[in-house]
Short mmCIF file of C-alpha atoms in Angstrom, two decimals:
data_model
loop_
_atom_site.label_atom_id
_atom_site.label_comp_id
_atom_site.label_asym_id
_atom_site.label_seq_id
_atom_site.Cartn_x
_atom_site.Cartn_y
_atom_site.Cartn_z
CA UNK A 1 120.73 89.45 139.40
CA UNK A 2 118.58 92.36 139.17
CA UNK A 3 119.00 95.54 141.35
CA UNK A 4 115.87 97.75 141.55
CA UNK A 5 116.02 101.10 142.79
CA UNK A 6 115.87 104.92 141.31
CA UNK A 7 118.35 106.26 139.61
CA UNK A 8 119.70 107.88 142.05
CA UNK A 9 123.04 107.36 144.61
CA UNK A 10 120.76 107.07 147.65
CA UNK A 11 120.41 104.28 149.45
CA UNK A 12 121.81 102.10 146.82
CA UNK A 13 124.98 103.02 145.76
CA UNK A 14 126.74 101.21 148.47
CA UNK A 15 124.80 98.01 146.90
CA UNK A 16 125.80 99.01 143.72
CA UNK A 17 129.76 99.32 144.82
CA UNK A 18 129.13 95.68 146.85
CA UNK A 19 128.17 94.12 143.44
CA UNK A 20 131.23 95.42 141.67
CA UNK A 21 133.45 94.72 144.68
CA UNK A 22 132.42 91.12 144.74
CA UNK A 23 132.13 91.42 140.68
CA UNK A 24 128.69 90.04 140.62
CA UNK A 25 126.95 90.68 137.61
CA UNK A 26 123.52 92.42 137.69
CA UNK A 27 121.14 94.58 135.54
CA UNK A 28 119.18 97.69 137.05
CA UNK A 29 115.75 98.52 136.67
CA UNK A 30 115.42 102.38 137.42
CA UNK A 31 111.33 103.51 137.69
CA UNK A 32 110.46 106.59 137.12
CA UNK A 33 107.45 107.04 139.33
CA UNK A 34 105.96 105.08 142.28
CA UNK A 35 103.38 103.36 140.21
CA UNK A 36 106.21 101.74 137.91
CA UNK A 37 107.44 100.57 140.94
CA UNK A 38 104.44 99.00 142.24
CA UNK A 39 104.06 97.56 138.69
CA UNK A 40 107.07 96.07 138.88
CA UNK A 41 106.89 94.31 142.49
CA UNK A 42 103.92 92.17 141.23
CA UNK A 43 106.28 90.57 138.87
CA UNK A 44 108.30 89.71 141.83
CA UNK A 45 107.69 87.53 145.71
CA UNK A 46 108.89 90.09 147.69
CA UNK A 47 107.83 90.18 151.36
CA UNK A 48 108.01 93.59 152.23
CA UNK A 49 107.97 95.24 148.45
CA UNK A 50 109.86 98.12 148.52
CA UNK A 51 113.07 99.68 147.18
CA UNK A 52 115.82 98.83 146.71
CA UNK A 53 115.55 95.21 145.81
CA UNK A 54 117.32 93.03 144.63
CA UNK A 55 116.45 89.25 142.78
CA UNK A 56 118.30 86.52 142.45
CA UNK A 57 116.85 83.57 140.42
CA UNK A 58 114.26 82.29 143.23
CA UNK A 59 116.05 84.95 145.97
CA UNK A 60 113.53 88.46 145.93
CA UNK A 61 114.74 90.50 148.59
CA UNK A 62 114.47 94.46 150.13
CA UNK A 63 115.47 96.12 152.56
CA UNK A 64 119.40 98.07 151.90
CA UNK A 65 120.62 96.04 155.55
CA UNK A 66 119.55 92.84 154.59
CA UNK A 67 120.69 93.03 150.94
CA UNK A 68 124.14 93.02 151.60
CA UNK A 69 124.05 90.56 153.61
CA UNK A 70 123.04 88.00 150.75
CA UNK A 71 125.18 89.54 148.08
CA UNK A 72 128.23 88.57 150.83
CA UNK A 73 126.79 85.31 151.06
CA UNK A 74 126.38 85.25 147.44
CA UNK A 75 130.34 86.11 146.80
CA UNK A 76 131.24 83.73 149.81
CA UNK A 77 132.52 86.12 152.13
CA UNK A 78 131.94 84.57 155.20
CA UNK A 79 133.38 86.89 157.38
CA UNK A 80 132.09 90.14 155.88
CA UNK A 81 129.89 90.75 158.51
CA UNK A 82 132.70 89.61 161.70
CA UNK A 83 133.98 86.72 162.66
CA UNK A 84 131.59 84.51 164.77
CA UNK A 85 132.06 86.21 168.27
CA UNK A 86 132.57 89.08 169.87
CA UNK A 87 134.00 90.21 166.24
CA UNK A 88 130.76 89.85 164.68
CA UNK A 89 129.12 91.85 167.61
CA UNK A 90 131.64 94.45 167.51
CA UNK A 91 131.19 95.08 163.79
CA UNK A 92 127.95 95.63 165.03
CA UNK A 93 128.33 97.99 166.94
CA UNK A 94 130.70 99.24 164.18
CA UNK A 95 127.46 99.74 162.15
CA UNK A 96 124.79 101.41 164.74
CA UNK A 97 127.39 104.59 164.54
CA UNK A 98 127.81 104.97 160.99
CA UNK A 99 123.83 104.37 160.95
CA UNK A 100 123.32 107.06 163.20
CA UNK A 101 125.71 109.26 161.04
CA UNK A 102 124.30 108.53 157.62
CA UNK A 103 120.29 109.55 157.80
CA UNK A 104 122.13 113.14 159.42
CA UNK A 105 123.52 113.44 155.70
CA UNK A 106 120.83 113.24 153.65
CA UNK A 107 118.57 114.98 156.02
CA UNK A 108 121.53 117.41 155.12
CA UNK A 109 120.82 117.31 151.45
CA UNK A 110 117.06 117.52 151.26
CA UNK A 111 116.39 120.78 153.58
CA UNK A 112 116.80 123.97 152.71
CA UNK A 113 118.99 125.60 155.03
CA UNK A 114 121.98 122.92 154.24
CA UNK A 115 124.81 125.31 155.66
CA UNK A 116 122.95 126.09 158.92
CA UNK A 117 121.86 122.17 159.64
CA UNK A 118 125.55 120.59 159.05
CA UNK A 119 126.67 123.86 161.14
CA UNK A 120 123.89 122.69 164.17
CA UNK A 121 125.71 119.07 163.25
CA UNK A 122 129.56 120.05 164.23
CA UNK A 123 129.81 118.37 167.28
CA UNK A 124 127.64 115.63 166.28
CA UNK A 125 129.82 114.98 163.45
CA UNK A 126 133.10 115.27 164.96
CA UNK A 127 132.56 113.15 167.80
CA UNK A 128 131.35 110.48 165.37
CA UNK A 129 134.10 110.53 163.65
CA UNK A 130 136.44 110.77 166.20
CA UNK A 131 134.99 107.60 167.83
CA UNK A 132 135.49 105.59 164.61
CA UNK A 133 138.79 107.65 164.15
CA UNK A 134 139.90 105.76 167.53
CA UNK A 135 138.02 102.54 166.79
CA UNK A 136 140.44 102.24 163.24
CA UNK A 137 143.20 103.48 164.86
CA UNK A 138 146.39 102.36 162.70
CA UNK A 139 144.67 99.40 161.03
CA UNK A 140 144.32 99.02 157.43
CA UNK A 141 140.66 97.79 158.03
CA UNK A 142 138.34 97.73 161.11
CA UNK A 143 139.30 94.13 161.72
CA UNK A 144 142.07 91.80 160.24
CA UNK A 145 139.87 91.43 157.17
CA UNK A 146 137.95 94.10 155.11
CA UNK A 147 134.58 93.83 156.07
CA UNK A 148 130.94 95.30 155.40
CA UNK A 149 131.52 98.04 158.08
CA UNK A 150 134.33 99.28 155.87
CA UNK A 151 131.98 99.62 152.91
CA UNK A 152 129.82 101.32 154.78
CA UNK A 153 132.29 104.29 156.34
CA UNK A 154 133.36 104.48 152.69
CA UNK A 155 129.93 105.59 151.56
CA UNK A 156 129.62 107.77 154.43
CA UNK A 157 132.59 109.47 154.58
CA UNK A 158 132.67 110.19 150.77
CA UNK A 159 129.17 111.40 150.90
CA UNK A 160 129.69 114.04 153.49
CA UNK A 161 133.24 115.01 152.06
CA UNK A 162 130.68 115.81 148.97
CA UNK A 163 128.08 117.64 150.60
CA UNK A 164 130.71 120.07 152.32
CA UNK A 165 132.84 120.17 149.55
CA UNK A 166 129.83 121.36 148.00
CA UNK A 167 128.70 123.88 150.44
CA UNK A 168 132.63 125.60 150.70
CA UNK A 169 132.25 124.48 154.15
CA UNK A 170 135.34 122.56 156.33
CA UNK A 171 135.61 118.88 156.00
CA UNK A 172 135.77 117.86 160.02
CA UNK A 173 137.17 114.69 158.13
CA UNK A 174 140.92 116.26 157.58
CA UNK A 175 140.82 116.37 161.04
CA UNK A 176 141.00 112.22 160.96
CA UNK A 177 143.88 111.19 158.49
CA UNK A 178 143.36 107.97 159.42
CA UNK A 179 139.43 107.84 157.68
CA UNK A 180 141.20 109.68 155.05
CA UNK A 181 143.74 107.31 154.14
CA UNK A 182 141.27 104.16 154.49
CA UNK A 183 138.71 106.07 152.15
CA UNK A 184 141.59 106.26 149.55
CA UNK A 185 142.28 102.40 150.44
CA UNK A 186 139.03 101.44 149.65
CA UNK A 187 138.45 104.00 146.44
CA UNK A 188 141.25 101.72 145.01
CA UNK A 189 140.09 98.28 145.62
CA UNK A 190 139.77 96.82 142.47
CA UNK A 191 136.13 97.11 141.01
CA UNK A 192 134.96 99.62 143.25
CA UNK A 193 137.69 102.04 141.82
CA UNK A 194 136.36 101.31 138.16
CA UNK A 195 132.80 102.14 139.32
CA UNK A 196 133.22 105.25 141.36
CA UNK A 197 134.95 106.40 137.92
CA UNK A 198 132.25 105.25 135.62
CA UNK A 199 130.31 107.92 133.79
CA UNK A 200 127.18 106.08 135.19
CA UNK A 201 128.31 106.58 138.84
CA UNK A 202 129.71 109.96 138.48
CA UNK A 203 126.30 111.20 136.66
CA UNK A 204 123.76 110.12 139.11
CA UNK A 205 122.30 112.65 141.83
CA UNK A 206 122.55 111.79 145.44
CA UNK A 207 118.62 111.76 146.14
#
């Protein structure tokens, strides 16, 4: 497989830490400007060309929410997006809050005034996080297996412990130990804990 995207975190490091979850091998192509890019979708089917992509064999794809979708179907996880059911709408739902939450971070990292935006954000943040808080109550997982939604508050919650970290501003997050303790669950799984401590991962900006 081949995973196309800058070389950047952005919106495909959670791809990347799918891959080595799953331990599906796959190269990277990393362009350097937008006319690489372009360059490089004519070599490819896709339908909407964009990054990131990924390609597999016969398989082009874009688009970072319908990406992992195939890389779980790839690895055979059935149930990575919910059981069929009111699981599978539930995760979800799961997913519209931590999608709402994400673009609020790296709107976060590209302006200027980073302290006064994530200070405008406190409430926004904590009641986010509160309502997932509640949602993962005293489960290992959301759900009796790990699933995609996991991944996801994994990404988000490290990024944002980051960016404040960063700014020498309070984590809201240490007011959740529960989000705490599952981000140090998943940071252990095996294969994503070998990538988050690769040199590769560790080097690469966030956007």
């Amino acid at each position: 497989m081949e995973l196309g995207y800058w070389n950047i975190k952005g919106l495909a490091e959670l791809l990347r830490i799918l891959l080595h979850y799953f331990k599906l091998e796959y190269t990277e192509f990393n362009p350097s400007s937008l006319e690489e890019a372009q360059q490089k979708f004519k070599s490819y089917h896709f339908s909407f060309p964009n990054l990131p992509y990924l390609v597999d064999g016969d398989v082009h794809l874009t688009e970072s929410s319908a990406i992992p979708i195939y890389i779980a179907h790839k690895a055979g996880a059935h149930d990575f997006f919910g059981k069929q059911g009111l699981e599978h709408i539930h995760h979800a739902e799961i997913l519209g809050v931590l999608r709402d939450i994400a673009p609020v971070i790296s709107e976060a990292v590209r302006r200027e005034d980073h302290v006064e935006f994530i200070g405008s954000k406190k409430d926004f943040f904590i009641r986010k996080f509160g309502d997932l808080s509640k949602k993962l109550s005293t489960n290992k997982f959301f759900f009796e297996q790990i699933t995609y939604a996991d991944f996801f508050l994994f990404a988000v919650v490290r990024s944002y412990t980051i960016l404040v970290n960063h700014l020498k501003l309070d984590n809201l997050i240490e007011n959740f130990k529960n989000l705490n303790e599952h981000n140090s669950r998943i940071s252990e799984l095996s294969g994503v804990k070998e990538y988050i401590e690769s040199e590769e991962a560790k080097k690469r900006p966030y956007l």
